[in-house]
Coordinates of N, CA and C in Angstrom, one line a residue:
Chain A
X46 N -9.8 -8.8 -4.1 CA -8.3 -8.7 -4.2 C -7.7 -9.0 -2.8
X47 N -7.0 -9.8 -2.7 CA -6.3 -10.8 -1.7 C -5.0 -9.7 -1.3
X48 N -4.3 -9.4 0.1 CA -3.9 -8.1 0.4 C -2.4 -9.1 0.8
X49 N -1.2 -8.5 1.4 CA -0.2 -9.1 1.8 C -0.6 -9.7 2.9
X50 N -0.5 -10.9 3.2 CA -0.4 -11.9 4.7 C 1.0 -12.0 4.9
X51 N 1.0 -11.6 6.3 CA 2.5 -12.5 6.8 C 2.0 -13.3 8.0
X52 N 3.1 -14.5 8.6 CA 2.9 -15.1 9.5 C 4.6 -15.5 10.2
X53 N 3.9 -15.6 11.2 CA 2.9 -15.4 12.6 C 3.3 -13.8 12.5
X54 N 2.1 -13.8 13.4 CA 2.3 -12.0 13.7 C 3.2 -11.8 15.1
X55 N 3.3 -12.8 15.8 CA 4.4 -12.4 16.9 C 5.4 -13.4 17.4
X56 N 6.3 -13.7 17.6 CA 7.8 -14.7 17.6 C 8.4 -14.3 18.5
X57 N 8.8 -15.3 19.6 CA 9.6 -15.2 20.9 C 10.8 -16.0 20.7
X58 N 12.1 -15.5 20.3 CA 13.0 -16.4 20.1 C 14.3 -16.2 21.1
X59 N 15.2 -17.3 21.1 CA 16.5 -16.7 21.9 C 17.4 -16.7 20.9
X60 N 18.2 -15.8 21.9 CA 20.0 -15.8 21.2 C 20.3 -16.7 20.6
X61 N 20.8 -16.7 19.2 CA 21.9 -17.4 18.8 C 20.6 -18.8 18.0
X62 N 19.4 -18.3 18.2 CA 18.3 -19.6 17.1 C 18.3 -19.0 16.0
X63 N 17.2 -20.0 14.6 CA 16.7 -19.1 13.7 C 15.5 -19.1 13.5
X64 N 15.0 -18.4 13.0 CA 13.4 -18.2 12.4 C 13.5 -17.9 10.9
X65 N 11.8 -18.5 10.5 CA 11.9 -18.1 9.1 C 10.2 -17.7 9.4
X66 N 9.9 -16.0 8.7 CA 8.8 -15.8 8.9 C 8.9 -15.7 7.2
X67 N 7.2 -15.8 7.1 CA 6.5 -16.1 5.8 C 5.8 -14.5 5.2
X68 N 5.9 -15.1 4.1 CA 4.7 -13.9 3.5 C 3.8 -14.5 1.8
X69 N 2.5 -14.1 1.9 CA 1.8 -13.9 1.2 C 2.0 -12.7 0.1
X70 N 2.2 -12.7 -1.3 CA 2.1 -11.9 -2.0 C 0.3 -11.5 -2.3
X71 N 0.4 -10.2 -2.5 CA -1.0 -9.7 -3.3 C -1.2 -9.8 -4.3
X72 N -2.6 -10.3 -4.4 CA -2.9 -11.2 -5.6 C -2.5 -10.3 -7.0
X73 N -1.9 -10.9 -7.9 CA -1.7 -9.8 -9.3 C 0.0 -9.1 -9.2
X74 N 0.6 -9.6 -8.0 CA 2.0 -8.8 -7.9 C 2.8 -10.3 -7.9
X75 N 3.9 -9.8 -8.5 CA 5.2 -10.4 -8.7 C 6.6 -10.3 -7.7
X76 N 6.9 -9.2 -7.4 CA 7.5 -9.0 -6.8 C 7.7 -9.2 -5.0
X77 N 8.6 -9.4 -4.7 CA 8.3 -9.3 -2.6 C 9.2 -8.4 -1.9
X78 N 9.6 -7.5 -1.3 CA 10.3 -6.9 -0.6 C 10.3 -6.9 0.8
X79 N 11.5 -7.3 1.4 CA 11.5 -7.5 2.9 C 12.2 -6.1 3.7
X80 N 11.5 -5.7 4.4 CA 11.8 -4.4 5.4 C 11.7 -4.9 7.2
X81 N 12.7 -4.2 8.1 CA 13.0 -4.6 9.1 C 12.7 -3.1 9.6
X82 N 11.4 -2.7 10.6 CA 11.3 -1.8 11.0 C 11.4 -1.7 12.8
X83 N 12.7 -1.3 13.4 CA 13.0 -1.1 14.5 C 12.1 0.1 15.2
X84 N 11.9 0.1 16.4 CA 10.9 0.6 17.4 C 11.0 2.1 16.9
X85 N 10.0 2.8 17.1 CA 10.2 4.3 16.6 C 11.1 4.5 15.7
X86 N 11.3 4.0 14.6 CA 12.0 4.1 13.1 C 11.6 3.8 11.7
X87 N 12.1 4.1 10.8 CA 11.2 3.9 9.3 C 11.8 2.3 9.2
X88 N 11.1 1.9 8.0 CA 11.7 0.8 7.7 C 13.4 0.6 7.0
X89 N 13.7 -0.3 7.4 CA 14.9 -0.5 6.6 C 14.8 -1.9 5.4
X90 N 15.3 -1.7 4.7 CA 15.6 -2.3 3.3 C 16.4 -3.3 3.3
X91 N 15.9 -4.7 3.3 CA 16.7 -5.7 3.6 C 16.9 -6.2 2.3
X92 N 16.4 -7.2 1.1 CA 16.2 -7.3 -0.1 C 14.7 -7.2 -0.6
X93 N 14.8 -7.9 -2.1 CA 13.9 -7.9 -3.1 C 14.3 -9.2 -3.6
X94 N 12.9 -9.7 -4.2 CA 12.9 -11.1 -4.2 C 12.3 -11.2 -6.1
X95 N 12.7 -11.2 -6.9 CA 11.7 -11.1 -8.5 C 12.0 -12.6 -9.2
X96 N 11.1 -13.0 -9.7 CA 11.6 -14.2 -10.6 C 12.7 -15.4 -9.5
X97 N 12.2 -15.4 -8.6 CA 13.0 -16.2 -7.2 C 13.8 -16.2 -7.4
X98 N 14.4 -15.0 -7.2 CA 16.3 -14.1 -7.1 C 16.5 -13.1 -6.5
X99 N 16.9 -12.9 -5.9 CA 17.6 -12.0 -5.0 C 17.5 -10.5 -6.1
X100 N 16.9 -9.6 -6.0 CA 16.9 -8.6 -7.1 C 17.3 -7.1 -6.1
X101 N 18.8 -7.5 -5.3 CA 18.8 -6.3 -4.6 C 18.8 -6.5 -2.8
X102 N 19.6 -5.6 -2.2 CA 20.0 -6.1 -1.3 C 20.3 -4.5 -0.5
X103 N 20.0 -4.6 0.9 CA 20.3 -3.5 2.1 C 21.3 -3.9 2.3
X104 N 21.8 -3.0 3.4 CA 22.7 -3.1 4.2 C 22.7 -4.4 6.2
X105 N 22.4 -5.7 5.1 CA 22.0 -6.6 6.4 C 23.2 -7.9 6.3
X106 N 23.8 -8.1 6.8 CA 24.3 -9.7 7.2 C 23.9 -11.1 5.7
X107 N 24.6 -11.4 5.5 CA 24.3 -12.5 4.8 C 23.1 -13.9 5.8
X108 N 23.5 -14.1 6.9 CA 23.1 -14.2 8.1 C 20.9 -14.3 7.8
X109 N 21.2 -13.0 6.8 CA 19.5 -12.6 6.3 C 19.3 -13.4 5.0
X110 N 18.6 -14.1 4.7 CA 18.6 -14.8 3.9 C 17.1 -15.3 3.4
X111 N 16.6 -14.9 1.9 CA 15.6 -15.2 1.6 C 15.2 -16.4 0.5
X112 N 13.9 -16.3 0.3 CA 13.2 -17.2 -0.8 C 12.2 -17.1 -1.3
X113 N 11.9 -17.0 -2.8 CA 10.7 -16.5 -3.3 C 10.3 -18.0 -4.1
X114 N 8.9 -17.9 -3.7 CA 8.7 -19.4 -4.6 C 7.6 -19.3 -5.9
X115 N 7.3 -20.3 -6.8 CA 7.1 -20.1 -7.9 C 5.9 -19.2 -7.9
X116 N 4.7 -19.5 -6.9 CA 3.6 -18.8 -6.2 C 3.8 -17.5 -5.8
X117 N 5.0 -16.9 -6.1 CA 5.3 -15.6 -5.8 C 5.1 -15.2 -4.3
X118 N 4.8 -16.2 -3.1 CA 5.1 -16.1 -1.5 C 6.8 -16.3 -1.5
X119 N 7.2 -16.3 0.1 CA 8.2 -15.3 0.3 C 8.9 -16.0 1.6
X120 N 9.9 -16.3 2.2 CA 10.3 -16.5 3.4 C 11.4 -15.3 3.3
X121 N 11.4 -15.0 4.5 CA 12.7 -14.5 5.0 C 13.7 -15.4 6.1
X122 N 14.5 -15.8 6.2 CA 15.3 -16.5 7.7 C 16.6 -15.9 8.0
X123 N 16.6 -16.0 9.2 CA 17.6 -15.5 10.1 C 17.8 -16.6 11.0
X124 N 19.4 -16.6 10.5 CA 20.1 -17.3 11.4 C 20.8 -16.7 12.3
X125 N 21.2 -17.7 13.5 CA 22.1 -17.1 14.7 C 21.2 -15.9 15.1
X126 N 20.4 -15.6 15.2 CA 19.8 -14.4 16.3 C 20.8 -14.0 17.5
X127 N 20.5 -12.1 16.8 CA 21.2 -11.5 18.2 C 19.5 -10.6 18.3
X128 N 20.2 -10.2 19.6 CA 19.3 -9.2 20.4 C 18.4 -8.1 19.4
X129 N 19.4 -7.3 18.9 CA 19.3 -6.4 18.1 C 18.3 -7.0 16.7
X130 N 18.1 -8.0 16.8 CA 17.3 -8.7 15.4 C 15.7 -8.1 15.9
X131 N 15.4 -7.6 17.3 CA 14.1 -7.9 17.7 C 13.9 -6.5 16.8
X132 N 12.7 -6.9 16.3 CA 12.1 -5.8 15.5 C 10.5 -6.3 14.9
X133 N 10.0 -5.4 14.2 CA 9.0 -5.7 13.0 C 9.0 -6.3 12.0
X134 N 9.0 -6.9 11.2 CA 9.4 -7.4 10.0 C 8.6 -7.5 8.8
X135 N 8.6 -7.0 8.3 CA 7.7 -6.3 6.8 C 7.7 -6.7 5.9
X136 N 7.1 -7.4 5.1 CA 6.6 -7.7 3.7 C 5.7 -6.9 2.8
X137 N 6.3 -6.5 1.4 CA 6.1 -5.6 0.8 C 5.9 -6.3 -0.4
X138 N 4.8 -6.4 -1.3 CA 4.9 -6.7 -2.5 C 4.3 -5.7 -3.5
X139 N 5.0 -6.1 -5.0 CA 4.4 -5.0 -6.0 C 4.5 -5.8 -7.1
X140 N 4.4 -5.4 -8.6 CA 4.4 -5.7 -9.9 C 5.4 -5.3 -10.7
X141 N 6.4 -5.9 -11.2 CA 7.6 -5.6 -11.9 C 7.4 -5.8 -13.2
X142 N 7.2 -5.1 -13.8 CA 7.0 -5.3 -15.7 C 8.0 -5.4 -16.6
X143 N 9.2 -5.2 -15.8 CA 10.8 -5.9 -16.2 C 11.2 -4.5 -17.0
X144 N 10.2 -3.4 -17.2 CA 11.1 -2.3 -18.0 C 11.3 -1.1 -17.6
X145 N 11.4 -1.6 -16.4 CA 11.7 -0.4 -15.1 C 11.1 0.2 -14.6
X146 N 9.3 -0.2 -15.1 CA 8.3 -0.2 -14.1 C 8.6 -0.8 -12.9
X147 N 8.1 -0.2 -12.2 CA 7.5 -1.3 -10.6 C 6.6 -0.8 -9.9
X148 N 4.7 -1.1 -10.0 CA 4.1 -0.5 -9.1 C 4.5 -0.3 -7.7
X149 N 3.7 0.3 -6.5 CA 3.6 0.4 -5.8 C 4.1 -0.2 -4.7
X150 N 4.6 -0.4 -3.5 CA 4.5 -1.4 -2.8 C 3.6 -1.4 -1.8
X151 N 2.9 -2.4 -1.6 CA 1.7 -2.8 -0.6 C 2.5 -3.4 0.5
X152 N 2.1 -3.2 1.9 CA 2.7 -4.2 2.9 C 1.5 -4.6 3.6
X153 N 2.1 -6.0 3.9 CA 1.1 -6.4 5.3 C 1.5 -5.5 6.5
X154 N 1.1 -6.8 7.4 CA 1.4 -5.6 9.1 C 2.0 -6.2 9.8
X155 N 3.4 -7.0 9.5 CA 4.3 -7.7 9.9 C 4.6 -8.7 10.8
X156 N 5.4 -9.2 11.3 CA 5.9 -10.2 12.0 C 6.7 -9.7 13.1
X157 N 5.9 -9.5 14.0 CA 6.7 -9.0 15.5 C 7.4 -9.9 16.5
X158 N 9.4 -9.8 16.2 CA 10.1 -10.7 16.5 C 10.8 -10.3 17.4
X159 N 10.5 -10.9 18.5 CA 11.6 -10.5 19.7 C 12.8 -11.8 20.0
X160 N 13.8 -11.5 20.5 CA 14.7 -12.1 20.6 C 15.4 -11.9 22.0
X161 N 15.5 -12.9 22.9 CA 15.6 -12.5 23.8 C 17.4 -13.2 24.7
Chain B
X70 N 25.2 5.8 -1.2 CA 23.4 5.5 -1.3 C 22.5 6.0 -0.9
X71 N 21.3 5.9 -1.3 CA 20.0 6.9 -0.9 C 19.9 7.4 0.9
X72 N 19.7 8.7 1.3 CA 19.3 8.7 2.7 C 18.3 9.7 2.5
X73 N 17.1 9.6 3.1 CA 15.9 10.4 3.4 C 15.6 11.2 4.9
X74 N 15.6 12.7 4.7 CA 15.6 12.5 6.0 C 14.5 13.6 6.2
X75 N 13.5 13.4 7.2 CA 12.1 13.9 7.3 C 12.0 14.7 8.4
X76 N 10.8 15.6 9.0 CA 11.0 16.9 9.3 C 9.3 17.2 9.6
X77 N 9.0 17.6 10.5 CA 9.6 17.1 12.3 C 9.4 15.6 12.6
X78 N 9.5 15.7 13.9 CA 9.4 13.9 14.0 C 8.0 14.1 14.9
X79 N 7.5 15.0 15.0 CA 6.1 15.3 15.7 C 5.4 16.5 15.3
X80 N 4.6 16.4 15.4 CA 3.5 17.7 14.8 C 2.4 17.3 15.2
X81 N 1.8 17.9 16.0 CA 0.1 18.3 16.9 C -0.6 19.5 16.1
X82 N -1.3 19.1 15.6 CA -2.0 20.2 14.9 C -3.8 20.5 15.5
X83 N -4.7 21.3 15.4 CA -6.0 21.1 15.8 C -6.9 20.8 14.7
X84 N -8.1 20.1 14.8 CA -9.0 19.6 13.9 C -9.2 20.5 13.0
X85 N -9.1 20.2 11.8 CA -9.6 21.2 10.6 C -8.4 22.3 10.5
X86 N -6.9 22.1 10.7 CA -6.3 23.3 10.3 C -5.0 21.9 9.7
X87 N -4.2 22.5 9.1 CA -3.8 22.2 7.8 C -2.3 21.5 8.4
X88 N -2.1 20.4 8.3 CA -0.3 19.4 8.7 C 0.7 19.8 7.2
X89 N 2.1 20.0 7.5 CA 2.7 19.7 6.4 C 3.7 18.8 7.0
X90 N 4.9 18.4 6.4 CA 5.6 17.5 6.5 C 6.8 17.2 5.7
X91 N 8.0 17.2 5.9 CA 8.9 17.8 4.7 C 10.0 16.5 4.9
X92 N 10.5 16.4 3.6 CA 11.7 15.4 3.5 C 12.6 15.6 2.2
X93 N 13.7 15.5 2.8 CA 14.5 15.6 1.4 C 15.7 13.8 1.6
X94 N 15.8 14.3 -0.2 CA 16.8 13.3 -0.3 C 18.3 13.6 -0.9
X95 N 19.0 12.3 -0.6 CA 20.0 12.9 -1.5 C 20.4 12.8 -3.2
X96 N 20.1 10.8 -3.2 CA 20.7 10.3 -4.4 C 19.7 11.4 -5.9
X97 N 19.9 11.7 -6.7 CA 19.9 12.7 -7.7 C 19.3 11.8 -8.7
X98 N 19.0 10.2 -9.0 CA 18.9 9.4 -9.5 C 17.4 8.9 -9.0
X99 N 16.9 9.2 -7.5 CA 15.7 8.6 -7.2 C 14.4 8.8 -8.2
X100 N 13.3 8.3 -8.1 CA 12.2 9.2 -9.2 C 11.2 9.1 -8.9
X101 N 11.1 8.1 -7.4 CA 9.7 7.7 -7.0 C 10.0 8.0 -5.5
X102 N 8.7 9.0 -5.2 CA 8.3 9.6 -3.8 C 7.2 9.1 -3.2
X103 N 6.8 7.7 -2.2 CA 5.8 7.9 -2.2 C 5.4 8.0 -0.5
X104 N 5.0 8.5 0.2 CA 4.2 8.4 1.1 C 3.2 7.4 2.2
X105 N 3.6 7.1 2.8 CA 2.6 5.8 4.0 C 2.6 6.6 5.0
X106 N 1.4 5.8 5.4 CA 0.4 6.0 7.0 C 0.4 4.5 8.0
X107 N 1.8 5.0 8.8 CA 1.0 3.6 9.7 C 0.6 3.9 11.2
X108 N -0.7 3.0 11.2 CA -1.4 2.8 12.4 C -0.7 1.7 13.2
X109 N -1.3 2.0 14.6 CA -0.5 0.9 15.8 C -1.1 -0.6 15.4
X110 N -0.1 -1.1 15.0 CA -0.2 -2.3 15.1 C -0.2 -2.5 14.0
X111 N 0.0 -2.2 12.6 CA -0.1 -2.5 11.2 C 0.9 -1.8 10.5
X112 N 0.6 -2.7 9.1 CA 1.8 -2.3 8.5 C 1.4 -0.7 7.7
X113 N 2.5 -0.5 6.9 CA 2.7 0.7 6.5 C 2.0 1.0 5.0
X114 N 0.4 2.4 4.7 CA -0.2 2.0 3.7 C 0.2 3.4 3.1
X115 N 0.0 3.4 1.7 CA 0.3 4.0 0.9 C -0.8 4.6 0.6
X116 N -0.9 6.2 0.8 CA -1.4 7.4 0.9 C -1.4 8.1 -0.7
X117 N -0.3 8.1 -0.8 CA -0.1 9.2 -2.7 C 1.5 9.0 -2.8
X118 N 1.5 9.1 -3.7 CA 2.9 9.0 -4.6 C 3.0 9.7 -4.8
X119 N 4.2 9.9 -5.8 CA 5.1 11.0 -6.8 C 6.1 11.1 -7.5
X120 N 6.2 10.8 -9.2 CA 7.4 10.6 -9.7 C 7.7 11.7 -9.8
X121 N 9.2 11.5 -10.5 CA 9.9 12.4 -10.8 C 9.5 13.6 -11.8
X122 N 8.6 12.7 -12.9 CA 8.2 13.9 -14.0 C 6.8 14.6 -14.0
X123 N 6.8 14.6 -12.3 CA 5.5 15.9 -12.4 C 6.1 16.3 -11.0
X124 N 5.4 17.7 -10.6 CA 5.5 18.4 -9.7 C 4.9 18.6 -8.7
X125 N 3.5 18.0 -8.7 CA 2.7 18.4 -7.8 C 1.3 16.8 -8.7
X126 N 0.8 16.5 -7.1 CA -0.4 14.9 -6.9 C -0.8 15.8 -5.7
X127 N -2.5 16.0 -6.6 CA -3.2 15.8 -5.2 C -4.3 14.8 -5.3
X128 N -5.1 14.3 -4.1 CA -6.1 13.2 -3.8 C -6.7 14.2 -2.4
X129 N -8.0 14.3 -2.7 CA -8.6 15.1 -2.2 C -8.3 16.1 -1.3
X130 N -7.9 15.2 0.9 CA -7.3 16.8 1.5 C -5.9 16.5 1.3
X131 N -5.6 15.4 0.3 CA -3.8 15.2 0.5 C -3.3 15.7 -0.6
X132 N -1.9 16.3 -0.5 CA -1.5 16.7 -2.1 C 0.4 16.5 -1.5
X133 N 1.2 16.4 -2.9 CA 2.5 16.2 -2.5 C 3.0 17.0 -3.3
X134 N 4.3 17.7 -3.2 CA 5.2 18.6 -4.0 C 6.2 18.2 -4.0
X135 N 6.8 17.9 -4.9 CA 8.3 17.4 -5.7 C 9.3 18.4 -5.8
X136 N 10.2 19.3 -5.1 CA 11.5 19.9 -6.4 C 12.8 19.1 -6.5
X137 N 12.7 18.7 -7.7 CA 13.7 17.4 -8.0 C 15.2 18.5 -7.6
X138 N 14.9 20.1 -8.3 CA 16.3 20.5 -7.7 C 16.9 20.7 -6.2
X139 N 15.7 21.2 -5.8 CA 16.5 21.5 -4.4 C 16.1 19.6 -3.8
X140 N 15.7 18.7 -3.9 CA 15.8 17.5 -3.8 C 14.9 17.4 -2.8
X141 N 13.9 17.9 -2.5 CA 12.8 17.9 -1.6 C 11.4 17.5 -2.1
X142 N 10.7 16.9 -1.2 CA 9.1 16.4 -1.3 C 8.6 16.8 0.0
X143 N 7.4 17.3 0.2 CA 6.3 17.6 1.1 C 5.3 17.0 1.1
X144 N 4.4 16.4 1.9 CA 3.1 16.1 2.2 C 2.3 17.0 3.1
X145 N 1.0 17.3 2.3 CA -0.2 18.6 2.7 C -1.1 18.0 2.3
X146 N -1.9 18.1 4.4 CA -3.0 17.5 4.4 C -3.9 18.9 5.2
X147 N -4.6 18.9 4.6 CA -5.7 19.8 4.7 C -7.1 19.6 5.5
X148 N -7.5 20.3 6.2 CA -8.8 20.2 6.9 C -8.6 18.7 7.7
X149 N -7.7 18.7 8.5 CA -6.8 17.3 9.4 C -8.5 17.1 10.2
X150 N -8.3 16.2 10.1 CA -9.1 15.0 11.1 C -8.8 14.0 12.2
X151 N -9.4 13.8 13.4 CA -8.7 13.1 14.3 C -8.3 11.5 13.8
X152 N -8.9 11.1 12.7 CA -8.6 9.9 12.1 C -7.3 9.9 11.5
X153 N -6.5 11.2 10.8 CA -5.5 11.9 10.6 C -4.2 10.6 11.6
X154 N -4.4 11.2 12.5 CA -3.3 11.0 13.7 C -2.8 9.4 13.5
X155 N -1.3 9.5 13.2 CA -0.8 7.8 12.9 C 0.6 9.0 12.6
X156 N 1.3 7.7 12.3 CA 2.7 7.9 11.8 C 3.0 7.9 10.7
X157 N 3.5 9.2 10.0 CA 3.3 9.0 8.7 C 5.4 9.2 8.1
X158 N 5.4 7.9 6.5 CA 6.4 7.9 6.5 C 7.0 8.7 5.3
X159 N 8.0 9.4 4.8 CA 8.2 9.6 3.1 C 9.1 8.5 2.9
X160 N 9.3 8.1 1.6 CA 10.0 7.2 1.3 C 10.5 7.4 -0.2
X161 N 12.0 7.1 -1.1 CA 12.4 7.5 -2.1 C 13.4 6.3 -2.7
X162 N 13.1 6.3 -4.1 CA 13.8 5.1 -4.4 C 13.8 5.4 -6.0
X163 N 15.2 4.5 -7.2 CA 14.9 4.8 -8.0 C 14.1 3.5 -8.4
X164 N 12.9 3.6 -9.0 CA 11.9 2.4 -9.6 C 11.6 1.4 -8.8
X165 N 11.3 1.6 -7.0 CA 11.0 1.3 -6.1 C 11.5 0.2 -5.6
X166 N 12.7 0.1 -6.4 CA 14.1 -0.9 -5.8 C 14.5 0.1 -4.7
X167 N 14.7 -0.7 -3.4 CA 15.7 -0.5 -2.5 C 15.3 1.1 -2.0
X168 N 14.0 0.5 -1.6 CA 13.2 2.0 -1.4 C 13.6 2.0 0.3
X169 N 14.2 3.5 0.6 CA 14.9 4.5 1.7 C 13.6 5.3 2.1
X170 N 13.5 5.0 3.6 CA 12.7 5.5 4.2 C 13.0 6.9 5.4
X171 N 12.0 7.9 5.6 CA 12.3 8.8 6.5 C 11.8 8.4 8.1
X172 N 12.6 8.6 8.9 CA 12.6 8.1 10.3 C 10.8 8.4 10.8
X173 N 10.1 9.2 10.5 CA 8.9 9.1 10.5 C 8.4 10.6 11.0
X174 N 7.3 10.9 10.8 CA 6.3 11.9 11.6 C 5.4 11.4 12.5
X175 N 5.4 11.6 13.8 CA 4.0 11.0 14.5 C 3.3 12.3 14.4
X176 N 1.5 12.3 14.1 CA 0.9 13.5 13.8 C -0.2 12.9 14.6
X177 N -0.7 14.5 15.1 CA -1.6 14.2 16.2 C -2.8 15.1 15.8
X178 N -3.9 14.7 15.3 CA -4.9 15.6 15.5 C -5.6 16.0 16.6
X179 N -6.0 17.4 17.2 CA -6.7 17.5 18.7 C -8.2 17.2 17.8
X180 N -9.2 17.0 18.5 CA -10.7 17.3 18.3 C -11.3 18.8 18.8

């Protein structure tokens, strides 16, 4: 069983660029969830990605912007970088059975983005 | 919307005596509690869960307690080990949409 990959594990960007970090879904899951975990803090809840749609949304900037592809992998992108973007970035996948199931979520060990 | 909020944000305990760890929520609608361990440098792994329609999950020294009324969950780890020590998170969501996390516990086992 094939576990969450993300890529790259570390990103040096400046003010005002974008990035688009990647993720690997776990083999057998459907679903992707993107979490932004700042320094000594839990994660925060950016969206959910099911059936390559947007299935749900934090409190982030439009600015945050994802894509799930038929393969069930995952971008996240961020446009315009500010300072405040530098953080962890978390990929979370699980299994959606559409009837209000949703296993678990599994995460990789994220995408560490600084923004300088 | 959901907010989780966890309890202490540190706890040093000695080898072989017992961590607890407390978090409540608010939304009344959540039903899934589940629990992560993360280590430096990795992402965040899933320890034990907890829905809404039971009261109590244990997995061997880990066990969790649910009171959906007073709107609290606990994590109890027993006979702690220095392997123990990481950051542990609660986390609450209804059907693990738009899952609300607790600012964290760092736990420290001594040897």
């Amino acid at each position: 069983e094939t576990g969450v990959t993300q890529s790259p594990t570390h990103l040096i960007k400046t003010r005002g660029q974008q990035v688009t970090l990647r993720c690997s879904s776990q083999s057998g899951h459907n679903t992707v969830s993107w979490y932004q975990q700042a320094l000594g803090q839990g994660p925060q809840f950016i969206f959910q990605y099911y059936r390559e749609e947007e299935n749900g949304r934090g409190n982030f900037p439009p600015r945050f912007s994802g894509l799930q592809f038929p393969n069930y992998s995952s971008e996240l992108n961020v446009n315009a970088l500010e300072l405040d973007d530098s953080a962890l970035y978390l990929c979370a996948s699980s299994f959606y059975r559409g009837n209000s199931y949703n296993s678990p979520l599994h995460f990789g060990n994220g995408t560490r983005l600084t923004v300088t | 919307g959901e907010n989780v909020e966890q309890h202490p944000s540190t706890l040093s305990v000695q080898e072989g005596d017992s961590a607890v760890i407390k978090c409540t929520y608010s939304d009344s609608a959540s039903n899934y509690f589940p629990w992560y361990k993360q280590e430096l440098g990795k992402g965040p792994q899933l320890i034990i869960d907890i829905r809404s329609n039971v009261g109590e999950k244990k997995d061997q020294r880990i066990a969790v307690t649910l009171n959906k009324t007073a709107k609290h969950f606990s994590l109890h780890i027993t006979e702690t080990q220095p392997e123990d020590s990481a950051v542990y998170f609660c986390a609450a969501s209804y059907n693990n949409n738009d899952m609300r996390f607790g600012a964290g516990t760092r736990l420290t086992v001594k040897p």
